CSV table of C-alpha atoms in Angstrom, one decimal:
chain,number,residue,atom,x,y,z
D,1167,MET,CA,-54.0,-189.3,32.1
D,1168,LEU,CA,-53.2,-192.9,33.3
D,1169,LEU,CA,-55.7,-194.4,30.9
D,1170,ILE,CA,-54.4,-192.4,28.0
D,1171,SER,CA,-50.9,-193.5,28.9
D,1172,ILE,CA,-51.9,-197.2,28.9
D,1173,TRP,CA,-53.8,-197.0,25.7
D,1174,GLY,CA,-51.1,-195.0,24.1
D,1175,PHE,CA,-48.3,-197.4,24.7
D,1176,PRO,CA,-48.9,-201.1,24.2
D,1177,GLN,CA,-46.0,-201.9,26.5
D,1178,ILE,CA,-45.6,-200.6,30.1
D,1179,GLY,CA,-42.3,-200.2,31.8
D,1180,ILE,CA,-41.7,-199.8,35.5
D,1181,ASN,CA,-38.2,-198.4,36.2
D,1182,THR,CA,-37.3,-198.8,32.5
D,1183,THR,CA,-37.9,-196.7,29.4
D,1184,THR,CA,-37.4,-199.6,27.1
D,1185,PRO,CA,-40.1,-202.3,28.1
D,1186,GLN,CA,-39.4,-205.7,26.4
D,1187,ARG,CA,-42.9,-207.1,27.2
D,1188,THR,CA,-46.5,-206.0,27.7
D,1189,LEU,CA,-45.4,-205.3,31.3
D,1190,HIS,CA,-41.8,-205.0,32.2
D,1191,VAL,CA,-40.8,-204.6,35.8
D,1192,ASN,CA,-37.2,-203.6,36.4
D,1193,GLY,CA,-37.1,-204.4,40.2
D,1194,SER,CA,-38.7,-206.4,42.8
D,1195,LEU,CA,-42.4,-207.4,42.7
D,1196,GLN,CA,-44.8,-207.9,45.6
D,1197,VAL,CA,-47.9,-210.0,45.1
D,1198,THR,CA,-50.4,-210.1,48.2
D,1199,ASN,CA,-53.0,-212.3,46.6
D,1200,GLU,CA,-53.3,-215.2,44.1
D,1201,ILE,CA,-51.6,-215.3,40.8
D,1202,ASN,CA,-53.8,-216.4,37.8
D,1203,VAL,CA,-52.3,-217.9,34.7
D,1204,GLY,CA,-54.0,-218.5,31.4
D,1205,GLY,CA,-57.5,-217.3,30.9
D,1206,ASP,CA,-58.7,-214.7,28.4
D,1207,ALA,CA,-60.8,-211.5,28.4
D,1208,ALA,CA,-63.8,-213.4,29.9
D,1209,THR,CA,-62.0,-215.6,32.5
D,1210,ALA,CA,-59.4,-214.8,35.3
D,1211,GLY,CA,-57.3,-217.9,34.6
D,1212,ASN,CA,-56.1,-220.6,37.0
D,1213,SER,CA,-54.9,-219.8,40.4
D,1214,GLY,CA,-53.7,-223.3,41.1
D,1215,THR,CA,-54.1,-225.1,44.4
D,1216,ALA,CA,-51.9,-224.9,47.6
D,1217,GLY,CA,-48.6,-226.5,47.2
D,1218,GLN,CA,-48.3,-226.4,43.4
D,1219,VAL,CA,-45.5,-224.7,41.5
D,1220,LEU,CA,-45.4,-222.8,38.2
D,1221,LYS,CA,-44.1,-224.6,35.2
D,1222,SER,CA,-43.0,-222.9,32.0
D,1223,ASN,CA,-44.6,-224.1,28.8
D,1224,GLY,CA,-42.2,-222.3,26.5
D,1225,PRO,CA,-42.5,-219.1,24.3
D,1226,ASP,CA,-46.1,-217.7,23.6
D,1227,GLN,CA,-47.7,-220.1,26.0
D,1228,PRO,CA,-49.0,-219.3,29.6
D,1229,PRO,CA,-47.2,-221.2,32.4
D,1230,SER,CA,-49.3,-223.7,34.3
D,1231,TRP,CA,-49.5,-225.0,37.8
D,1232,GLN,CA,-48.3,-228.5,38.7
D,1233,ALA,CA,-47.4,-230.5,41.7
D,1234,PRO,CA,-43.7,-230.3,42.7
D,1235,ILE,CA,-41.5,-233.4,42.1
D,1236,ASP,CA,-42.0,-235.7,45.0
D,1237,VAL,CA,-38.4,-236.8,46.1
D,1238,PRO,CA,-38.7,-240.0,48.2
D,1239,ASP,CA,-36.9,-240.0,51.6
D,1240,THR,CA,-36.0,-243.7,51.5
D,1241,ALA,CA,-32.1,-244.4,51.5
D,1242,GLY,CA,-30.9,-245.6,48.1
D,1243,THR,CA,-30.4,-244.7,44.4
D,1244,LEU,CA,-32.9,-242.4,42.8
D,1245,ILE,CA,-34.1,-243.7,39.4
D,1246,ALA,CA,-36.6,-242.4,36.8
D,1247,VAL,CA,-39.2,-244.9,35.6
D,1248,ASN,CA,-42.0,-243.8,33.1
D,1249,GLY,CA,-41.6,-240.1,34.0
D,1250,SER,CA,-41.7,-240.7,37.8
D,1251,PHE,CA,-38.8,-240.8,40.4
D,1252,PHE,CA,-38.4,-243.8,42.7
D,1253,VAL,CA,-35.7,-244.9,45.1
D,1254,ALA,CA,-34.5,-248.3,43.7
D,1255,GLN,CA,-34.9,-251.3,45.8
D,1256,GLU,CA,-31.5,-252.3,46.9
D,1257,ILE,CA,-30.1,-255.3,48.8
D,1258,VAL,CA,-26.4,-255.6,49.9
D,1259,VAL,CA,-25.4,-258.4,52.2
D,1260,GLN,CA,-22.0,-259.8,53.4
D,1261,MET,CA,-21.1,-263.2,54.8
D,1262,SER,CA,-20.8,-263.2,58.5
D,1263,ASN,CA,-19.0,-266.5,58.6
D,1264,ASN,CA,-17.8,-269.3,56.4
D,1265,PHE,CA,-20.4,-271.8,55.0
D,1266,THR,CA,-20.0,-275.2,53.6
D,1267,VAL,CA,-22.2,-276.3,50.7
D,1268,THR,CA,-23.0,-280.0,50.4
D,1269,GLY,CA,-21.9,-281.4,47.1
D,1270,GLY,CA,-24.5,-282.3,44.4
D,1271,THR,CA,-27.2,-280.0,45.3
D,1272,ALA,CA,-28.1,-276.3,44.7
D,1273,SER,CA,-27.8,-275.4,48.4
D,1274,VAL,CA,-29.1,-272.1,49.9
D,1275,ILE,CA,-26.1,-270.1,51.3
D,1276,GLY,CA,-26.2,-269.7,55.0
D,1277,ASN,CA,-24.4,-267.0,57.1
D,1278,LEU,CA,-25.3,-264.5,54.4
D,1279,ASP,CA,-26.8,-262.3,57.1
D,1280,ALA,CA,-24.6,-259.1,57.6
D,1281,GLU,CA,-26.9,-256.7,55.9
D,1282,ALA,CA,-25.3,-253.4,54.6
D,1283,ILE,CA,-28.6,-252.2,53.1
D,1284,ASP,CA,-32.1,-253.6,52.7
D,1285,ASN,CA,-34.1,-250.5,52.0
D,1286,GLU,CA,-37.5,-252.1,51.5
D,1287,SER,CA,-37.0,-254.9,54.2
D,1288,LYS,CA,-37.4,-257.7,51.6
D,1289,TYR,CA,-34.4,-259.8,52.6
D,1290,SER,CA,-34.0,-262.5,55.3
D,1291,GLY,CA,-30.8,-264.3,56.1
D,1292,THR,CA,-29.8,-266.7,58.9
D,1293,ALA,CA,-27.0,-269.2,59.6
D,1294,THR,CA,-28.6,-271.8,57.4
D,1295,THR,CA,-30.7,-270.0,54.8
D,1296,ASN,CA,-31.6,-266.8,52.9
D,1297,SER,CA,-34.4,-265.5,50.8
D,1298,PHE,CA,-35.6,-262.2,49.3
D,1299,GLN,CA,-38.3,-260.7,47.2
D,1300,VAL,CA,-38.6,-257.8,44.8
D,1301,SER,CA,-41.3,-255.1,45.3
D,1302,VAL,CA,-42.1,-254.6,41.6
D,1303,ASP,CA,-41.5,-256.3,38.3
D,1304,GLY,CA,-38.4,-254.9,36.6
D,1305,THR,CA,-34.9,-255.4,35.6
D,1306,TYR,CA,-32.4,-255.9,38.5
D,1307,GLN,CA,-28.6,-255.7,38.6
D,1308,VAL,CA,-27.2,-258.7,40.4
D,1309,ILE,CA,-23.7,-258.9,41.8
D,1310,MET,CA,-22.3,-262.0,43.6
D,1311,ASN,CA,-18.7,-262.3,44.7
D,1312,MET,CA,-17.7,-265.4,46.6
D,1313,GLN,CA,-14.5,-266.9,47.8
D,1314,LEU,CA,-14.6,-270.6,47.3
D,1315,SER,CA,-12.5,-273.6,48.5
D,1316,THR,CA,-13.1,-277.0,47.2
D,1317,VAL,CA,-11.3,-279.9,45.3
D,1318,LYS,CA,-9.1,-279.0,42.4
D,1319,GLY,CA,-10.9,-279.9,39.1
D,1320,SER,CA,-14.4,-279.6,40.5
D,1321,GLY,CA,-17.0,-277.1,39.0
D,1322,PRO,CA,-18.6,-274.9,41.6
D,1323,VAL,CA,-21.7,-272.9,40.6
D,1324,ILE,CA,-23.1,-269.7,42.3
D,1325,GLY,CA,-26.2,-267.8,41.4
D,1326,ILE,CA,-29.8,-266.7,42.1
D,1327,TRP,CA,-32.4,-269.4,42.5
D,1328,ASP,CA,-36.1,-268.8,41.9
D,1329,ASN,CA,-37.8,-270.7,44.7
D,1330,THR,CA,-41.2,-270.3,43.1
D,1331,GLU,CA,-40.1,-271.9,39.8
D,1332,ASN,CA,-37.5,-274.2,41.5
D,1333,LYS,CA,-34.7,-273.3,39.0
D,1334,TRP,CA,-31.8,-271.0,38.4
D,1335,THR,CA,-32.5,-267.5,37.4
D,1336,ALA,CA,-28.9,-266.5,36.8
D,1337,ARG,CA,-25.7,-268.3,37.6
D,1338,VAL,CA,-21.9,-268.5,36.8
D,1339,ASN,CA,-19.6,-271.5,37.0
D,1340,ASP,CA,-15.9,-272.2,36.4
D,1341,THR,CA,-13.5,-275.1,36.9
D,1342,TYR,CA,-11.7,-274.9,40.3
D,1343,THR,CA,-8.1,-274.6,39.5
D,1344,ALA,CA,-6.6,-273.3,42.7
D,1345,VAL,CA,-4.6,-275.6,45.0
D,1346,ASP,CA,-6.8,-277.7,47.3
D,1347,GLY,CA,-7.7,-275.6,50.3
D,1348,THR,CA,-6.8,-272.2,48.9
D,1349,LEU,CA,-9.4,-269.6,47.7
D,1350,GLN,CA,-10.7,-268.9,44.2
D,1351,SER,CA,-13.0,-266.0,43.4
D,1352,TYR,CA,-16.4,-266.6,41.6
D,1353,THR,CA,-18.2,-263.5,40.4
D,1354,LEU,CA,-21.6,-263.1,38.8
D,1355,ILE,CA,-22.4,-259.7,37.4
D,1356,THR,CA,-25.7,-259.5,35.4
D,1357,GLY,CA,-29.0,-257.7,34.8
D,1358,ILE,CA,-32.1,-260.0,34.9
D,1359,PRO,CA,-35.9,-259.4,34.9
D,1360,MET,CA,-37.3,-260.3,38.3
D,1361,VAL,CA,-41.0,-260.7,39.3
D,1362,ALA,CA,-42.8,-259.3,42.4
D,1363,GLY,CA,-44.3,-261.9,44.6
D,1364,ARG,CA,-41.9,-264.6,43.8
D,1365,VAL,CA,-39.3,-265.8,46.4
D,1366,TYR,CA,-35.6,-265.8,45.4
D,1367,SER,CA,-32.5,-267.1,47.2
D,1368,PHE,CA,-28.7,-267.0,46.7
D,1369,ARG,CA,-27.4,-270.5,46.2
D,1370,ALA,CA,-24.3,-272.5,45.4
D,1371,SER,CA,-23.5,-276.0,44.3
D,1372,SER,CA,-20.4,-278.2,43.4
D,1373,ASN,CA,-19.5,-281.8,42.6
D,1374,GLY,CA,-18.2,-282.2,46.1
D,1375,ASN,CA,-18.4,-280.2,49.4
D,1376,CYS,CA,-17.4,-276.7,48.9
D,1377,THR,CA,-16.6,-273.9,51.5
D,1378,ILE,CA,-17.5,-270.3,50.9
D,1379,ASN,CA,-15.1,-268.2,52.8
D,1380,LYS,CA,-16.5,-264.9,54.2
D,1381,GLY,CA,-13.2,-263.2,53.2
D,1382,GLY,CA,-12.6,-259.6,54.2
D,1383,THR,CA,-9.2,-260.3,55.9
D,1384,GLY,CA,-7.4,-257.6,54.0
D,1385,THR,CA,-5.8,-260.1,51.6
D,1386,VAL,CA,-8.9,-261.9,50.6
D,1387,PRO,CA,-12.0,-260.0,48.9
D,1388,MET,CA,-15.2,-260.0,50.9
D,1389,SER,CA,-17.8,-262.5,49.9
D,1390,TYR,CA,-21.1,-260.5,49.4
D,1391,VAL,CA,-24.2,-260.2,47.2
D,1392,SER,CA,-26.2,-257.2,45.9
D,1393,VAL,CA,-29.5,-256.7,44.1
D,1394,LYS,CA,-30.5,-253.3,42.7
D,1395,ARG,CA,-33.4,-252.3,40.6
D,1396,MET,CA,-32.4,-250.7,37.4
D,1397,LYS,CA,-35.7,-250.1,35.6
């Protein structure tokens, strides 16, 4: 009788009299062995491997097994690159103290050593120098915000220096118009290509000596830098 019922009705319903598919289960389903997807009258189909999950391939197509999305556990911003997820390399560092730049040279900024985040341990900063590298070639967002004090009418410059090529990679400059001894904000916000294996540094220069104030007093913005991979 069971065989006659199956062949007599192309759709089978369990707990339903109106099955919508070849097998329609209105209720829970317990599977105590493998699940095979795909296949045909001659093959059992694919049972997948341990840890894989089922992916829908749309109407009239069998689902397929695939590895689950691997979510990294590193702190930072999750980005998608070429169909894969990565935690973006990110560096955020604040000034721990004021630093004076000697006029006429592109000087490495010292005291840039209060790290807020360096999720790939690629940054190094001391009282006299700083440097960093990127892990992979890509486009990186760069932000520098510095509180400068120098001689009125001079033209301070801040930016990122490519130590390998010995030249500026990105920079911003402006005429210092504040009263001598007071602070003026210099801000660089840009997105630039950066190359893995090269050494970069945050630098500043001016016609004359220039002091970078660490800021953060409540009335003066904090002097800080950040680098984050965008793609």
